[in-house]
Protein backbone atom coordinates (compact mmCIF):
# COMPACT_ATOMS: atom_id res chain seq x y z
CA UNK A 1 0.00 0.00 0.00
CA UNK A 2 1.35 3.42 -1.03
CA UNK A 3 0.40 5.97 1.63
CA UNK A 4 -0.02 9.48 0.23
CA UNK A 5 -0.50 12.93 1.80
CA UNK A 6 -1.92 15.79 -0.26
CA UNK A 7 -0.85 19.38 0.49
CA UNK A 8 -2.70 22.06 -1.49
CA UNK A 9 -4.49 25.25 -0.49
CA UNK A 10 -7.21 24.90 -3.13
CA UNK A 11 -9.94 22.72 -1.57
CA UNK A 12 -11.55 21.65 -4.83
CA UNK A 13 -8.25 20.50 -6.29
CA UNK A 14 -7.10 18.90 -3.03
CA UNK A 15 -10.31 16.97 -2.48
CA UNK A 16 -10.47 15.96 -6.14
CA UNK A 17 -6.85 14.77 -6.08
CA UNK A 18 -7.47 12.81 -2.88
CA UNK A 19 -10.50 11.11 -4.44
CA UNK A 20 -8.51 10.30 -7.58
CA UNK A 21 -5.63 8.82 -5.60
CA UNK A 22 -7.97 6.70 -3.48
CA UNK A 23 -9.39 5.24 -6.70
CA UNK A 24 -6.01 3.74 -7.64
CA UNK A 25 -5.31 0.15 -6.59
CA UNK A 26 -2.85 -0.02 -3.72
CA UNK A 27 -2.91 3.73 -3.03
CA UNK A 28 -4.44 5.33 0.05
CA UNK A 29 -4.62 8.98 1.09
CA UNK A 30 -3.60 9.17 4.74
CA UNK A 31 -3.66 12.93 5.27
CA UNK A 32 -4.45 16.32 3.78
CA UNK A 33 -3.21 19.85 4.51
CA UNK A 34 -4.32 23.23 3.18
CA UNK A 35 -1.39 25.38 4.28
CA UNK A 36 2.29 25.27 5.13
CA UNK A 37 1.44 25.26 8.84
CA UNK A 38 -1.00 22.37 8.44
CA UNK A 39 1.56 20.51 6.34
CA UNK A 40 4.21 20.89 9.04
CA UNK A 41 1.77 19.60 11.65
CA UNK A 42 0.69 16.70 9.43
CA UNK A 43 4.28 15.71 8.67
CA UNK A 44 5.59 16.17 12.20
CA UNK A 45 7.84 19.11 11.34
CA UNK A 46 8.21 20.91 14.64
CA UNK A 47 11.18 23.07 15.72
CA UNK A 48 13.89 20.84 17.12
CA UNK A 49 12.07 17.64 16.22
CA UNK A 50 13.64 14.89 14.13
CA UNK A 51 11.24 12.78 12.08
CA UNK A 52 11.74 9.04 12.21
CA UNK A 53 12.70 7.84 8.70
CA UNK A 54 9.81 5.96 7.10
CA UNK A 55 7.29 7.09 9.74
CA UNK A 56 5.42 9.50 7.45
CA UNK A 57 3.52 8.95 4.19
CA UNK A 58 5.33 7.20 1.37
CA UNK A 59 4.67 10.10 -1.01
CA UNK A 60 3.72 13.73 -0.35
CA UNK A 61 1.97 15.61 -3.16
CA UNK A 62 3.10 19.17 -2.53
CA UNK A 63 1.77 22.39 -4.05
CA UNK A 64 4.41 25.13 -4.37
CA UNK A 65 2.11 28.06 -3.58
CA UNK A 66 0.37 27.52 -0.26
CA UNK A 67 -1.05 30.99 0.34
CA UNK A 68 1.16 32.49 3.02
CA UNK A 69 3.68 29.71 2.83
CA UNK A 70 5.97 27.94 0.39
CA UNK A 71 5.78 24.30 -0.60
CA UNK A 72 9.47 24.52 -1.47
CA UNK A 73 10.28 25.47 2.13
CA UNK A 74 8.13 22.65 3.53
CA UNK A 75 9.75 20.20 1.12
CA UNK A 76 13.21 21.30 2.19
CA UNK A 77 12.33 20.94 5.88
CA UNK A 78 10.79 17.52 5.33
CA UNK A 79 13.77 16.16 3.41
CA UNK A 80 16.17 17.51 6.04
CA UNK A 81 14.14 15.83 8.80
CA UNK A 82 13.72 12.59 6.86
CA UNK A 83 16.14 12.07 3.93
CA UNK A 84 14.00 9.15 2.74
CA UNK A 85 10.95 11.41 2.27
CA UNK A 86 9.55 11.39 -1.26
CA UNK A 87 7.87 14.56 -2.45
CA UNK A 88 6.00 14.93 -5.74
CA UNK A 89 5.50 18.61 -6.49
CA UNK A 90 2.19 19.39 -8.19
CA UNK A 91 1.84 22.96 -9.45
CA UNK A 92 0.53 25.22 -12.15
CA UNK A 93 4.00 26.68 -12.71
CA UNK A 94 6.43 25.32 -15.26
CA UNK A 95 9.07 28.05 -15.20
CA UNK A 96 12.75 27.19 -14.86
CA UNK A 97 13.12 28.69 -11.39
CA UNK A 98 10.27 26.57 -10.03
CA UNK A 99 11.86 23.42 -11.45
CA UNK A 100 15.26 24.23 -9.97
CA UNK A 101 13.85 25.32 -6.60
CA UNK A 102 11.76 22.18 -6.24
CA UNK A 103 14.58 19.84 -7.19
CA UNK A 104 17.13 21.62 -5.01
CA UNK A 105 14.68 21.37 -2.11
CA UNK A 106 14.71 17.58 -2.53
CA UNK A 107 11.56 16.89 -4.54
CA UNK A 108 11.62 13.56 -6.37
CA UNK A 109 9.09 14.55 -9.01
CA UNK A 110 7.47 17.54 -10.67
CA UNK A 111 4.00 17.29 -12.19
CA UNK A 112 1.76 20.01 -13.61
CA UNK A 113 -1.83 20.22 -12.42
CA UNK A 114 -3.06 19.68 -15.97
CA UNK A 115 -1.64 16.13 -15.93
CA UNK A 116 -4.05 13.32 -16.77
CA UNK A 117 -5.12 10.74 -14.16
CA UNK A 118 -2.86 8.17 -15.82
CA UNK A 119 0.12 10.55 -15.58
CA UNK A 120 -0.65 11.22 -11.92
CA UNK A 121 -0.79 7.51 -11.15
CA UNK A 122 2.46 6.79 -12.98
CA UNK A 123 4.20 9.65 -11.18
CA UNK A 124 3.01 8.59 -7.72
CA UNK A 125 4.03 4.98 -8.26
CA UNK A 126 7.40 5.95 -9.74
CA UNK A 127 8.27 8.34 -6.90
CA UNK A 128 7.10 5.79 -4.30
CA UNK A 129 9.46 3.30 -5.96
CA UNK A 130 12.38 5.69 -5.58
CA UNK A 131 12.51 7.08 -9.11
CA UNK A 132 12.71 10.73 -10.06
CA UNK A 133 10.12 11.87 -12.57
CA UNK A 134 9.30 15.06 -14.48
CA UNK A 135 6.29 15.76 -16.66
CA UNK A 136 7.20 16.04 -20.37
CA UNK A 137 6.72 19.81 -20.47
CA UNK A 138 8.81 20.32 -17.35
CA UNK A 139 11.49 17.95 -18.62
CA UNK A 140 11.76 20.01 -21.82
CA UNK A 141 12.22 23.21 -19.82
CA UNK A 142 14.73 21.60 -17.49
CA UNK A 143 16.76 20.35 -20.44
CA UNK A 144 16.63 23.78 -22.06
CA UNK A 145 17.87 25.26 -18.78
CA UNK A 146 20.86 22.90 -18.74
CA UNK A 147 21.90 23.21 -22.39
CA UNK A 148 20.75 26.80 -22.93
CA UNK A 149 22.29 30.16 -22.22
CA UNK A 150 22.87 29.41 -18.55
CA UNK A 151 24.67 26.11 -19.13
CA UNK A 152 27.94 27.63 -18.01
CA UNK A 153 26.49 28.04 -14.53
CA UNK A 154 25.45 24.39 -14.29
CA UNK A 155 26.57 22.56 -11.18
CA UNK A 156 26.50 18.82 -10.70
CA UNK A 157 23.53 17.43 -8.80
CA UNK A 158 21.45 20.64 -8.48
CA UNK A 159 19.12 18.82 -6.07
CA UNK A 160 21.88 18.94 -3.44
CA UNK A 161 22.60 21.89 -1.19
CA UNK A 162 26.06 23.46 -1.42
CA UNK A 163 27.08 21.74 1.82
CA UNK A 164 25.78 18.35 0.64
CA UNK A 165 27.72 18.74 -2.61
CA UNK A 166 30.84 19.62 -0.61
CA UNK A 167 30.40 16.50 1.53
CA UNK A 168 29.82 14.36 -1.57
CA UNK A 169 33.01 15.77 -3.13
CA UNK A 170 34.96 14.63 -0.05
CA UNK A 171 33.23 11.25 -0.01
CA UNK A 172 34.16 10.78 -3.68
CA UNK A 173 37.74 11.71 -2.81
CA UNK A 174 37.84 8.73 -0.45
CA UNK A 175 37.44 10.43 2.93
CA UNK A 176 35.47 8.68 5.66
CA UNK A 177 32.93 10.47 7.86
CA UNK A 178 35.43 11.14 10.64
CA UNK A 179 37.85 12.78 8.23
CA UNK A 180 35.06 14.85 6.65
CA UNK A 181 33.95 15.90 10.13
CA UNK A 182 37.43 17.21 10.91
CA UNK A 183 37.90 18.81 7.49
CA UNK A 184 34.63 20.75 7.57
CA UNK A 185 34.55 21.29 11.32
CA UNK A 186 31.18 19.56 11.61
CA UNK A 187 29.90 17.09 14.17
CA UNK A 188 29.96 13.40 13.15
CA UNK A 189 26.15 13.33 13.39
CA UNK A 190 25.84 16.28 11.01
CA UNK A 191 28.13 14.58 8.52
CA UNK A 192 26.11 11.36 8.77
CA UNK A 193 22.93 13.33 8.12
CA UNK A 194 24.46 15.04 5.08
CA UNK A 195 25.62 11.70 3.67
CA UNK A 196 22.15 10.22 4.23
CA UNK A 197 20.58 13.21 2.47
CA UNK A 198 22.94 12.77 -0.48
CA UNK A 199 22.14 9.06 -0.84
CA UNK A 200 18.41 9.76 -0.72
CA UNK A 201 18.51 12.65 -3.20
CA UNK A 202 20.69 10.71 -5.64
CA UNK A 203 18.46 7.65 -5.18
CA UNK A 204 21.46 5.39 -4.65
CA UNK A 205 21.66 2.50 -2.20
CA UNK A 206 25.04 3.00 -0.65
CA UNK A 207 28.17 5.09 -0.40
CA UNK A 208 29.97 3.20 -3.18
CA UNK A 209 27.21 3.94 -5.68
CA UNK A 210 27.28 7.61 -4.67
CA UNK A 211 31.04 7.72 -5.27
CA UNK A 212 30.60 6.32 -8.77
CA UNK A 213 27.92 8.89 -9.58
CA UNK A 214 29.97 11.72 -8.12
CA UNK A 215 33.12 10.84 -10.05
CA UNK A 216 31.13 10.62 -13.27
CA UNK A 217 30.18 14.26 -12.66
CA UNK A 218 33.74 15.34 -11.97
CA UNK A 219 33.63 15.34 -8.18
CA UNK A 220 36.17 13.64 -5.97
CA UNK A 221 39.06 16.01 -6.60
CA UNK A 222 38.97 17.50 -3.09
CA UNK A 223 42.21 17.21 -1.13
PDB file of C-alpha atoms in Angstrom:
ATOM      1  CA  UNK A   1       0.000   0.000   0.000  1.00  0.00           C
ATOM      2  CA  UNK A   2       1.348   3.422  -1.026  1.00  0.00           C
ATOM      3  CA  UNK A   3       0.398   5.974   1.631  1.00  0.00           C
ATOM      4  CA  UNK A   4      -0.022   9.483   0.235  1.00  0.00           C
ATOM      5  CA  UNK A   5      -0.496  12.926   1.801  1.00  0.00           C
ATOM      6  CA  UNK A   6      -1.919  15.791  -0.257  1.00  0.00           C
ATOM      7  CA  UNK A   7      -0.845  19.379   0.489  1.00  0.00           C
ATOM      8  CA  UNK A   8      -2.700  22.059  -1.492  1.00  0.00           C
ATOM      9  CA  UNK A   9      -4.490  25.249  -0.489  1.00  0.00           C
ATOM     10  CA  UNK A  10      -7.213  24.902  -3.126  1.00  0.00           C
ATOM     11  CA  UNK A  11      -9.935  22.723  -1.566  1.00  0.00           C
ATOM     12  CA  UNK A  12     -11.547  21.651  -4.829  1.00  0.00           C
ATOM     13  CA  UNK A  13      -8.247  20.501  -6.291  1.00  0.00           C
ATOM     14  CA  UNK A  14      -7.096  18.905  -3.031  1.00  0.00           C
ATOM     15  CA  UNK A  15     -10.311  16.967  -2.477  1.00  0.00           C
ATOM     16  CA  UNK A  16     -10.467  15.958  -6.135  1.00  0.00           C
ATOM     17  CA  UNK A  17      -6.855  14.771  -6.079  1.00  0.00           C
ATOM     18  CA  UNK A  18      -7.474  12.811  -2.878  1.00  0.00           C
ATOM     19  CA  UNK A  19     -10.499  11.109  -4.437  1.00  0.00           C
ATOM     20  CA  UNK A  20      -8.510  10.300  -7.579  1.00  0.00           C
ATOM     21  CA  UNK A  21      -5.631   8.824  -5.603  1.00  0.00           C
ATOM     22  CA  UNK A  22      -7.975   6.704  -3.484  1.00  0.00           C
ATOM     23  CA  UNK A  23      -9.389   5.244  -6.697  1.00  0.00           C
ATOM     24  CA  UNK A  24      -6.011   3.742  -7.637  1.00  0.00           C
ATOM     25  CA  UNK A  25      -5.313   0.150  -6.594  1.00  0.00           C
ATOM     26  CA  UNK A  26      -2.852  -0.022  -3.723  1.00  0.00           C
ATOM     27  CA  UNK A  27      -2.910   3.728  -3.032  1.00  0.00           C
ATOM     28  CA  UNK A  28      -4.439   5.327   0.047  1.00  0.00           C
ATOM     29  CA  UNK A  29      -4.623   8.985   1.086  1.00  0.00           C
ATOM     30  CA  UNK A  30      -3.604   9.173   4.743  1.00  0.00           C
ATOM     31  CA  UNK A  31      -3.664  12.928   5.266  1.00  0.00           C
ATOM     32  CA  UNK A  32      -4.451  16.322   3.780  1.00  0.00           C
ATOM     33  CA  UNK A  33      -3.211  19.851   4.514  1.00  0.00           C
ATOM     34  CA  UNK A  34      -4.325  23.227   3.184  1.00  0.00           C
ATOM     35  CA  UNK A  35      -1.388  25.375   4.282  1.00  0.00           C
ATOM     36  CA  UNK A  36       2.293  25.271   5.134  1.00  0.00           C
ATOM     37  CA  UNK A  37       1.436  25.258   8.843  1.00  0.00           C
ATOM     38  CA  UNK A  38      -1.001  22.371   8.440  1.00  0.00           C
ATOM     39  CA  UNK A  39       1.558  20.508   6.338  1.00  0.00           C
ATOM     40  CA  UNK A  40       4.208  20.890   9.037  1.00  0.00           C
ATOM     41  CA  UNK A  41       1.768  19.595  11.653  1.00  0.00           C
ATOM     42  CA  UNK A  42       0.691  16.696   9.430  1.00  0.00           C
ATOM     43  CA  UNK A  43       4.281  15.710   8.670  1.00  0.00           C
ATOM     44  CA  UNK A  44       5.591  16.168  12.201  1.00  0.00           C
ATOM     45  CA  UNK A  45       7.842  19.105  11.340  1.00  0.00           C
ATOM     46  CA  UNK A  46       8.210  20.914  14.641  1.00  0.00           C
ATOM     47  CA  UNK A  47      11.181  23.067  15.715  1.00  0.00           C
ATOM     48  CA  UNK A  48      13.889  20.840  17.121  1.00  0.00           C
ATOM     49  CA  UNK A  49      12.069  17.643  16.220  1.00  0.00           C
ATOM     50  CA  UNK A  50      13.636  14.893  14.127  1.00  0.00           C
ATOM     51  CA  UNK A  51      11.244  12.781  12.082  1.00  0.00           C
ATOM     52  CA  UNK A  52      11.739   9.041  12.206  1.00  0.00           C
ATOM     53  CA  UNK A  53      12.696   7.836   8.696  1.00  0.00           C
ATOM     54  CA  UNK A  54       9.813   5.957   7.099  1.00  0.00           C
ATOM     55  CA  UNK A  55       7.289   7.089   9.737  1.00  0.00           C
ATOM     56  CA  UNK A  56       5.424   9.497   7.450  1.00  0.00           C
ATOM     57  CA  UNK A  57       3.524   8.949   4.191  1.00  0.00           C
ATOM     58  CA  UNK A  58       5.327   7.199   1.366  1.00  0.00           C
ATOM     59  CA  UNK A  59       4.667  10.101  -1.014  1.00  0.00           C
ATOM     60  CA  UNK A  60       3.717  13.727  -0.351  1.00  0.00           C
ATOM     61  CA  UNK A  61       1.973  15.613  -3.159  1.00  0.00           C
ATOM     62  CA  UNK A  62       3.098  19.172  -2.529  1.00  0.00           C
ATOM     63  CA  UNK A  63       1.766  22.393  -4.045  1.00  0.00           C
ATOM     64  CA  UNK A  64       4.406  25.126  -4.369  1.00  0.00           C
ATOM     65  CA  UNK A  65       2.110  28.057  -3.575  1.00  0.00           C
ATOM     66  CA  UNK A  66       0.373  27.516  -0.257  1.00  0.00           C
ATOM     67  CA  UNK A  67      -1.050  30.991   0.341  1.00  0.00           C
ATOM     68  CA  UNK A  68       1.156  32.493   3.021  1.00  0.00           C
ATOM     69  CA  UNK A  69       3.685  29.711   2.827  1.00  0.00           C
ATOM     70  CA  UNK A  70       5.971  27.936   0.390  1.00  0.00           C
ATOM     71  CA  UNK A  71       5.782  24.305  -0.605  1.00  0.00           C
ATOM     72  CA  UNK A  72       9.473  24.522  -1.469  1.00  0.00           C
ATOM     73  CA  UNK A  73      10.284  25.466   2.133  1.00  0.00           C
ATOM     74  CA  UNK A  74       8.130  22.652   3.532  1.00  0.00           C
ATOM     75  CA  UNK A  75       9.752  20.203   1.124  1.00  0.00           C
ATOM     76  CA  UNK A  76      13.214  21.300   2.191  1.00  0.00           C
ATOM     77  CA  UNK A  77      12.334  20.942   5.878  1.00  0.00           C
ATOM     78  CA  UNK A  78      10.789  17.516   5.328  1.00  0.00           C
ATOM     79  CA  UNK A  79      13.773  16.163   3.411  1.00  0.00           C
ATOM     80  CA  UNK A  80      16.167  17.513   6.036  1.00  0.00           C
ATOM     81  CA  UNK A  81      14.145  15.830   8.802  1.00  0.00           C
ATOM     82  CA  UNK A  82      13.719  12.590   6.857  1.00  0.00           C
ATOM     83  CA  UNK A  83      16.136  12.071   3.929  1.00  0.00           C
ATOM     84  CA  UNK A  84      13.999   9.147   2.741  1.00  0.00           C
ATOM     85  CA  UNK A  85      10.950  11.409   2.265  1.00  0.00           C
ATOM     86  CA  UNK A  86       9.546  11.394  -1.263  1.00  0.00           C
ATOM     87  CA  UNK A  87       7.866  14.562  -2.455  1.00  0.00           C
ATOM     88  CA  UNK A  88       5.995  14.930  -5.737  1.00  0.00           C
ATOM     89  CA  UNK A  89       5.501  18.611  -6.486  1.00  0.00           C
ATOM     90  CA  UNK A  90       2.188  19.395  -8.185  1.00  0.00           C
ATOM     91  CA  UNK A  91       1.841  22.959  -9.451  1.00  0.00           C
ATOM     92  CA  UNK A  92       0.531  25.221 -12.153  1.00  0.00           C
ATOM     93  CA  UNK A  93       3.999  26.684 -12.706  1.00  0.00           C
ATOM     94  CA  UNK A  94       6.430  25.315 -15.262  1.00  0.00           C
ATOM     95  CA  UNK A  95       9.074  28.048 -15.196  1.00  0.00           C
ATOM     96  CA  UNK A  96      12.754  27.190 -14.861  1.00  0.00           C
ATOM     97  CA  UNK A  97      13.121  28.690 -11.394  1.00  0.00           C
ATOM     98  CA  UNK A  98      10.275  26.568 -10.027  1.00  0.00           C
ATOM     99  CA  UNK A  99      11.862  23.418 -11.454  1.00  0.00           C
ATOM    100  CA  UNK A 100      15.261  24.233  -9.966  1.00  0.00           C
ATOM    101  CA  UNK A 101      13.849  25.317  -6.596  1.00  0.00           C
ATOM    102  CA  UNK A 102      11.759  22.176  -6.240  1.00  0.00           C
ATOM    103  CA  UNK A 103      14.585  19.837  -7.187  1.00  0.00           C
ATOM    104  CA  UNK A 104      17.127  21.621  -5.007  1.00  0.00           C
ATOM    105  CA  UNK A 105      14.683  21.368  -2.109  1.00  0.00           C
ATOM    106  CA  UNK A 106      14.708  17.583  -2.527  1.00  0.00           C
ATOM    107  CA  UNK A 107      11.556  16.891  -4.542  1.00  0.00           C
ATOM    108  CA  UNK A 108      11.621  13.557  -6.371  1.00  0.00           C
ATOM    109  CA  UNK A 109       9.091  14.549  -9.006  1.00  0.00           C
ATOM    110  CA  UNK A 110       7.472  17.543 -10.671  1.00  0.00           C
ATOM    111  CA  UNK A 111       4.003  17.286 -12.186  1.00  0.00           C
ATOM    112  CA  UNK A 112       1.764  20.012 -13.609  1.00  0.00           C
ATOM    113  CA  UNK A 113      -1.834  20.218 -12.420  1.00  0.00           C
ATOM    114  CA  UNK A 114      -3.063  19.682 -15.970  1.00  0.00           C
ATOM    115  CA  UNK A 115      -1.644  16.128 -15.935  1.00  0.00           C
ATOM    116  CA  UNK A 116      -4.049  13.318 -16.774  1.00  0.00           C
ATOM    117  CA  UNK A 117      -5.121  10.741 -14.156  1.00  0.00           C
ATOM    118  CA  UNK A 118      -2.856   8.174 -15.823  1.00  0.00           C
ATOM    119  CA  UNK A 119       0.119  10.550 -15.578  1.00  0.00           C
ATOM    120  CA  UNK A 120      -0.649  11.223 -11.916  1.00  0.00           C
ATOM    121  CA  UNK A 121      -0.794   7.507 -11.152  1.00  0.00           C
ATOM    122  CA  UNK A 122       2.463   6.791 -12.982  1.00  0.00           C
ATOM    123  CA  UNK A 123       4.197   9.653 -11.184  1.00  0.00           C
ATOM    124  CA  UNK A 124       3.012   8.595  -7.719  1.00  0.00           C
ATOM    125  CA  UNK A 125       4.028   4.975  -8.255  1.00  0.00           C
ATOM    126  CA  UNK A 126       7.398   5.953  -9.736  1.00  0.00           C
ATOM    127  CA  UNK A 127       8.266   8.339  -6.901  1.00  0.00           C
ATOM    128  CA  UNK A 128       7.103   5.794  -4.304  1.00  0.00           C
ATOM    129  CA  UNK A 129       9.459   3.300  -5.964  1.00  0.00           C
ATOM    130  CA  UNK A 130      12.384   5.689  -5.577  1.00  0.00           C
ATOM    131  CA  UNK A 131      12.514   7.081  -9.111  1.00  0.00           C
ATOM    132  CA  UNK A 132      12.712  10.732 -10.062  1.00  0.00           C
ATOM    133  CA  UNK A 133      10.118  11.871 -12.573  1.00  0.00           C
ATOM    134  CA  UNK A 134       9.296  15.056 -14.478  1.00  0.00           C
ATOM    135  CA  UNK A 135       6.290  15.761 -16.662  1.00  0.00           C
ATOM    136  CA  UNK A 136       7.199  16.040 -20.371  1.00  0.00           C
ATOM    137  CA  UNK A 137       6.716  19.811 -20.466  1.00  0.00           C
ATOM    138  CA  UNK A 138       8.808  20.321 -17.352  1.00  0.00           C
ATOM    139  CA  UNK A 139      11.494  17.951 -18.623  1.00  0.00           C
ATOM    140  CA  UNK A 140      11.755  20.010 -21.817  1.00  0.00           C
ATOM    141  CA  UNK A 141      12.217  23.206 -19.817  1.00  0.00           C
ATOM    142  CA  UNK A 142      14.732  21.601 -17.488  1.00  0.00           C
ATOM    143  CA  UNK A 143      16.759  20.349 -20.437  1.00  0.00           C
ATOM    144  CA  UNK A 144      16.627  23.781 -22.055  1.00  0.00           C
ATOM    145  CA  UNK A 145      17.872  25.261 -18.781  1.00  0.00           C
ATOM    146  CA  UNK A 146      20.858  22.902 -18.742  1.00  0.00           C
ATOM    147  CA  UNK A 147      21.901  23.214 -22.387  1.00  0.00           C
ATOM    148  CA  UNK A 148      20.754  26.799 -22.927  1.00  0.00           C
ATOM    149  CA  UNK A 149      22.292  30.156 -22.218  1.00  0.00           C
ATOM    150  CA  UNK A 150      22.873  29.413 -18.545  1.00  0.00           C
ATOM    151  CA  UNK A 151      24.670  26.109 -19.133  1.00  0.00           C
ATOM    152  CA  UNK A 152      27.942  27.627 -18.010  1.00  0.00           C
ATOM    153  CA  UNK A 153      26.486  28.043 -14.526  1.00  0.00           C
ATOM    154  CA  UNK A 154      25.447  24.391 -14.285  1.00  0.00           C
ATOM    155  CA  UNK A 155      26.568  22.562 -11.182  1.00  0.00           C
ATOM    156  CA  UNK A 156      26.499  18.816 -10.697  1.00  0.00           C
ATOM    157  CA  UNK A 157      23.528  17.429  -8.796  1.00  0.00           C
ATOM    158  CA  UNK A 158      21.451  20.642  -8.475  1.00  0.00           C
ATOM    159  CA  UNK A 159      19.123  18.818  -6.066  1.00  0.00           C
ATOM    160  CA  UNK A 160      21.882  18.943  -3.443  1.00  0.00           C
ATOM    161  CA  UNK A 161      22.603  21.889  -1.193  1.00  0.00           C
ATOM    162  CA  UNK A 162      26.057  23.460  -1.417  1.00  0.00           C
ATOM    163  CA  UNK A 163      27.077  21.743   1.822  1.00  0.00           C
ATOM    164  CA  UNK A 164      25.778  18.348   0.644  1.00  0.00           C
ATOM    165  CA  UNK A 165      27.724  18.742  -2.609  1.00  0.00           C
ATOM    166  CA  UNK A 166      30.841  19.624  -0.610  1.00  0.00           C
ATOM    167  CA  UNK A 167      30.398  16.502   1.525  1.00  0.00           C
ATOM    168  CA  UNK A 168      29.824  14.363  -1.574  1.00  0.00           C
ATOM    169  CA  UNK A 169      33.010  15.771  -3.126  1.00  0.00           C
ATOM    170  CA  UNK A 170      34.962  14.627  -0.052  1.00  0.00           C
ATOM    171  CA  UNK A 171      33.235  11.245  -0.013  1.00  0.00           C
ATOM    172  CA  UNK A 172      34.155  10.778  -3.677  1.00  0.00           C
ATOM    173  CA  UNK A 173      37.742  11.710  -2.807  1.00  0.00           C
ATOM    174  CA  UNK A 174      37.835   8.733  -0.447  1.00  0.00           C
ATOM    175  CA  UNK A 175      37.437  10.428   2.929  1.00  0.00           C
ATOM    176  CA  UNK A 176      35.469   8.675   5.662  1.00  0.00           C
ATOM    177  CA  UNK A 177      32.933  10.468   7.861  1.00  0.00           C
ATOM    178  CA  UNK A 178      35.425  11.140  10.643  1.00  0.00           C
ATOM    179  CA  UNK A 179      37.853  12.781   8.225  1.00  0.00           C
ATOM    180  CA  UNK A 180      35.057  14.846   6.653  1.00  0.00           C
ATOM    181  CA  UNK A 181      33.945  15.904  10.126  1.00  0.00           C
ATOM    182  CA  UNK A 182      37.434  17.208  10.908  1.00  0.00           C
ATOM    183  CA  UNK A 183      37.904  18.808   7.488  1.00  0.00           C
ATOM    184  CA  UNK A 184      34.630  20.753   7.566  1.00  0.00           C
ATOM    185  CA  UNK A 185      34.546  21.289  11.321  1.00  0.00           C
ATOM    186  CA  UNK A 186      31.179  19.559  11.614  1.00  0.00           C
ATOM    187  CA  UNK A 187      29.900  17.089  14.172  1.00  0.00           C
ATOM    188  CA  UNK A 188      29.958  13.403  13.154  1.00  0.00           C
ATOM    189  CA  UNK A 189      26.148  13.327  13.394  1.00  0.00           C
ATOM    190  CA  UNK A 190      25.841  16.277  11.009  1.00  0.00           C
ATOM    191  CA  UNK A 191      28.133  14.580   8.517  1.00  0.00           C
ATOM    192  CA  UNK A 192      26.109  11.360   8.765  1.00  0.00           C
ATOM    193  CA  UNK A 193      22.935  13.326   8.123  1.00  0.00           C
ATOM    194  CA  UNK A 194      24.455  15.035   5.082  1.00  0.00           C
ATOM    195  CA  UNK A 195      25.615  11.698   3.668  1.00  0.00           C
ATOM    196  CA  UNK A 196      22.149  10.216   4.232  1.00  0.00           C
ATOM    197  CA  UNK A 197      20.577  13.207   2.467  1.00  0.00           C
ATOM    198  CA  UNK A 198      22.940  12.765  -0.481  1.00  0.00           C
ATOM    199  CA  UNK A 199      22.139   9.056  -0.837  1.00  0.00           C
ATOM    200  CA  UNK A 200      18.408   9.765  -0.718  1.00  0.00           C
ATOM    201  CA  UNK A 201      18.509  12.647  -3.199  1.00  0.00           C
ATOM    202  CA  UNK A 202      20.692  10.712  -5.640  1.00  0.00           C
ATOM    203  CA  UNK A 203      18.459   7.647  -5.184  1.00  0.00           C
ATOM    204  CA  UNK A 204      21.456   5.386  -4.655  1.00  0.00           C
ATOM    205  CA  UNK A 205      21.662   2.503  -2.203  1.00  0.00           C
ATOM    206  CA  UNK A 206      25.040   3.000  -0.650  1.00  0.00           C
ATOM    207  CA  UNK A 207      28.171   5.090  -0.402  1.00  0.00           C
ATOM    208  CA  UNK A 208      29.967   3.198  -3.178  1.00  0.00           C
ATOM    209  CA  UNK A 209      27.211   3.942  -5.679  1.00  0.00           C
ATOM    210  CA  UNK A 210      27.281   7.608  -4.671  1.00  0.00           C
ATOM    211  CA  UNK A 211      31.045   7.715  -5.265  1.00  0.00           C
ATOM    212  CA  UNK A 212      30.598   6.318  -8.769  1.00  0.00           C
ATOM    213  CA  UNK A 213      27.916   8.894  -9.584  1.00  0.00           C
ATOM    214  CA  UNK A 214      29.966  11.718  -8.122  1.00  0.00           C
ATOM    215  CA  UNK A 215      33.117  10.837 -10.047  1.00  0.00           C
ATOM    216  CA  UNK A 216      31.128  10.618 -13.274  1.00  0.00           C
ATOM    217  CA  UNK A 217      30.184  14.262 -12.661  1.00  0.00           C
ATOM    218  CA  UNK A 218      33.745  15.337 -11.974  1.00  0.00           C
ATOM    219  CA  UNK A 219      33.634  15.338  -8.181  1.00  0.00           C
ATOM    220  CA  UNK A 220      36.174  13.639  -5.969  1.00  0.00           C
ATOM    221  CA  UNK A 221      39.061  16.005  -6.596  1.00  0.00           C
ATOM    222  CA  UNK A 222      38.974  17.497  -3.088  1.00  0.00           C
ATOM    223  CA  UNK A 223      42.211  17.215  -1.130  1.00  0.00           C
TER     224      UNK A 223
END
